[in-house]
XYZ file of C-alpha atoms in Angstrom:
170
model
C 83.957 -39.802 -63.259
C 83.663 -42.447 -66.201
C 81.985 -41.260 -69.160
C 79.101 -43.393 -68.977
C 77.974 -41.564 -65.615
C 78.935 -38.049 -66.500
C 76.278 -35.800 -66.308
C 74.617 -34.583 -70.258
C 75.909 -31.026 -69.106
C 79.498 -31.550 -69.023
C 80.851 -28.118 -70.277
C 79.970 -24.454 -70.354
C 78.690 -24.205 -73.725
C 76.523 -27.578 -73.067
C 74.392 -25.218 -71.108
C 74.574 -21.950 -72.724
C 71.497 -21.122 -74.566
C 73.478 -19.098 -77.227
C 75.521 -21.985 -78.004
C 72.861 -24.275 -77.857
C 70.392 -22.188 -80.431
C 73.666 -21.861 -82.661
C 74.596 -25.813 -82.492
C 70.829 -26.511 -83.163
C 70.471 -24.165 -86.040
C 73.725 -24.888 -87.626
C 72.914 -28.791 -87.784
C 69.313 -28.813 -88.564
C 69.836 -26.165 -91.327
C 72.750 -27.586 -92.987
C 70.522 -30.575 -93.439
C 67.787 -28.583 -95.130
C 70.530 -26.208 -97.001
C 71.876 -29.849 -98.848
C 68.373 -29.957 -100.463
C 68.108 -26.223 -101.391
C 71.462 -26.833 -103.285
C 69.945 -30.063 -105.087
C 67.219 -27.792 -106.457
C 69.905 -25.057 -107.849
C 69.299 -22.483 -105.280
C 71.871 -21.107 -103.133
C 70.791 -20.863 -99.686
C 70.506 -17.048 -99.651
C 68.666 -17.223 -102.745
C 66.241 -19.604 -100.708
C 66.084 -17.191 -97.757
C 64.812 -14.319 -99.894
C 62.521 -16.007 -101.919
C 61.248 -17.506 -98.633
C 60.899 -13.748 -97.248
C 58.737 -12.773 -100.019
C 56.347 -16.075 -100.364
C 53.697 -14.243 -98.902
C 53.429 -11.713 -101.815
C 54.211 -8.528 -99.635
C 56.559 -6.126 -100.933
C 59.625 -5.987 -99.086
C 62.451 -3.316 -99.029
C 66.267 -4.684 -99.773
C 66.971 -3.633 -95.898
C 63.806 -5.441 -94.572
C 65.096 -8.539 -96.504
C 68.529 -8.270 -95.454
C 67.429 -8.022 -91.707
C 64.625 -10.947 -91.787
C 66.788 -13.050 -94.207
C 69.934 -13.080 -91.960
C 72.467 -11.568 -95.018
C 73.958 -8.464 -95.430
C 72.483 -5.909 -97.657
C 75.112 -6.077 -100.612
C 74.680 -9.794 -100.734
C 70.620 -9.414 -100.487
C 71.084 -6.926 -103.675
C 73.383 -9.436 -105.468
C 70.531 -12.301 -104.608
C 67.750 -10.027 -106.051
C 69.730 -9.279 -109.159
C 70.379 -13.243 -109.870
C 66.874 -13.825 -108.913
C 65.196 -10.994 -111.069
C 67.375 -11.801 -113.954
C 65.578 -15.339 -113.655
C 62.214 -13.697 -113.523
C 61.576 -15.123 -109.887
C 61.300 -11.506 -108.371
C 60.698 -8.261 -109.287
C 61.777 -4.817 -108.438
C 58.648 -2.231 -107.787
C 59.099 1.524 -107.285
C 57.929 2.727 -103.816
C 54.608 4.665 -104.361
C 55.429 7.028 -101.255
C 59.117 7.127 -101.601
C 61.134 7.318 -104.894
C 64.214 6.578 -103.113
C 63.050 3.401 -101.904
C 62.964 0.139 -104.457
C 60.652 -2.606 -102.992
C 61.078 -6.312 -103.988
C 58.109 -8.954 -104.832
C 57.870 -12.323 -105.660
C 56.692 -13.093 -109.152
C 54.494 -16.449 -110.066
C 57.912 -18.418 -111.034
C 59.826 -17.367 -107.878
C 56.370 -18.580 -105.846
C 56.187 -21.825 -107.646
C 60.189 -22.647 -106.309
C 59.002 -21.492 -102.722
C 55.801 -23.809 -102.934
C 57.629 -26.706 -103.941
C 61.006 -25.793 -101.572
C 58.344 -25.019 -98.713
C 56.871 -28.858 -98.473
C 60.263 -30.073 -98.447
C 61.261 -27.506 -95.509
C 58.073 -28.784 -93.752
C 59.030 -32.233 -94.348
C 62.372 -31.770 -92.924
C 60.938 -29.729 -89.974
C 58.631 -32.701 -88.995
C 61.273 -35.073 -89.267
C 63.226 -32.764 -86.817
C 60.575 -32.288 -84.329
C 58.868 -35.723 -84.532
C 60.964 -37.070 -81.541
C 60.117 -34.139 -79.230
C 56.064 -34.889 -79.890
C 53.441 -32.236 -81.092
C 53.185 -30.197 -77.825
C 56.643 -29.893 -76.974
C 57.075 -28.907 -80.559
C 54.642 -26.151 -80.202
C 56.030 -25.020 -77.037
C 59.495 -24.547 -78.170
C 58.262 -22.685 -81.293
C 56.577 -20.619 -78.844
C 59.410 -19.748 -76.916
C 61.997 -19.220 -79.632
C 59.743 -16.674 -81.340
C 59.446 -14.783 -77.624
C 62.975 -14.909 -77.528
C 63.460 -13.458 -80.888
C 60.810 -10.875 -80.403
C 62.354 -9.809 -77.229
C 65.884 -9.765 -78.305
C 65.387 -8.617 -81.792
C 62.043 -6.328 -82.383
C 61.404 -5.734 -86.002
C 63.042 -8.629 -86.943
C 60.012 -11.076 -87.160
C 57.721 -11.019 -90.167
C 54.282 -9.496 -89.659
C 52.841 -13.048 -89.895
C 55.458 -14.545 -87.452
C 54.464 -11.587 -85.046
C 50.552 -12.321 -85.533
C 51.219 -15.768 -84.744
C 48.578 -17.184 -82.504
C 49.602 -19.095 -79.287
C 50.295 -22.369 -80.047
C 50.701 -22.219 -83.796
C 53.640 -22.413 -85.684
C 54.766 -20.709 -88.717
C 57.015 -20.959 -91.511
C 60.837 -21.162 -90.615
C 63.371 -19.789 -92.909
C 66.010 -22.597 -92.425
């Protein structure tokens, strides 16, 4: 069949959900990661700061899980962010073995600026879909994540009302 007549689904990976999700994530994330790097942050620093943006305390393990980063990498990222005054470590009152991490006002300013740029990027990516299809896509993705990786979603994301978008890490 000539290429002009070929179905848009021409191979297994063209119709395999994990491949489609990975490709979409890769290409869309790479676009925004260039913005992050231009702000003198690493992608992992952005992810950790974005996870802490709501002001809640999180453990290193929680940050690793939600930011899709290994725990040793998150520990090094926290060290760098703390040295720059963008996060601080806080002892857990109920478990002295646990150290929690909290964003500082300096870190919150960085996240506020980058989150605005992330939202602009997201709007450009989703614009061709229209608002309803974009909201439906985000709802479907939240459902998939919730069903396949319990405990991964932030409390704000788990509490998302139907049809309403929440901030993305990427």
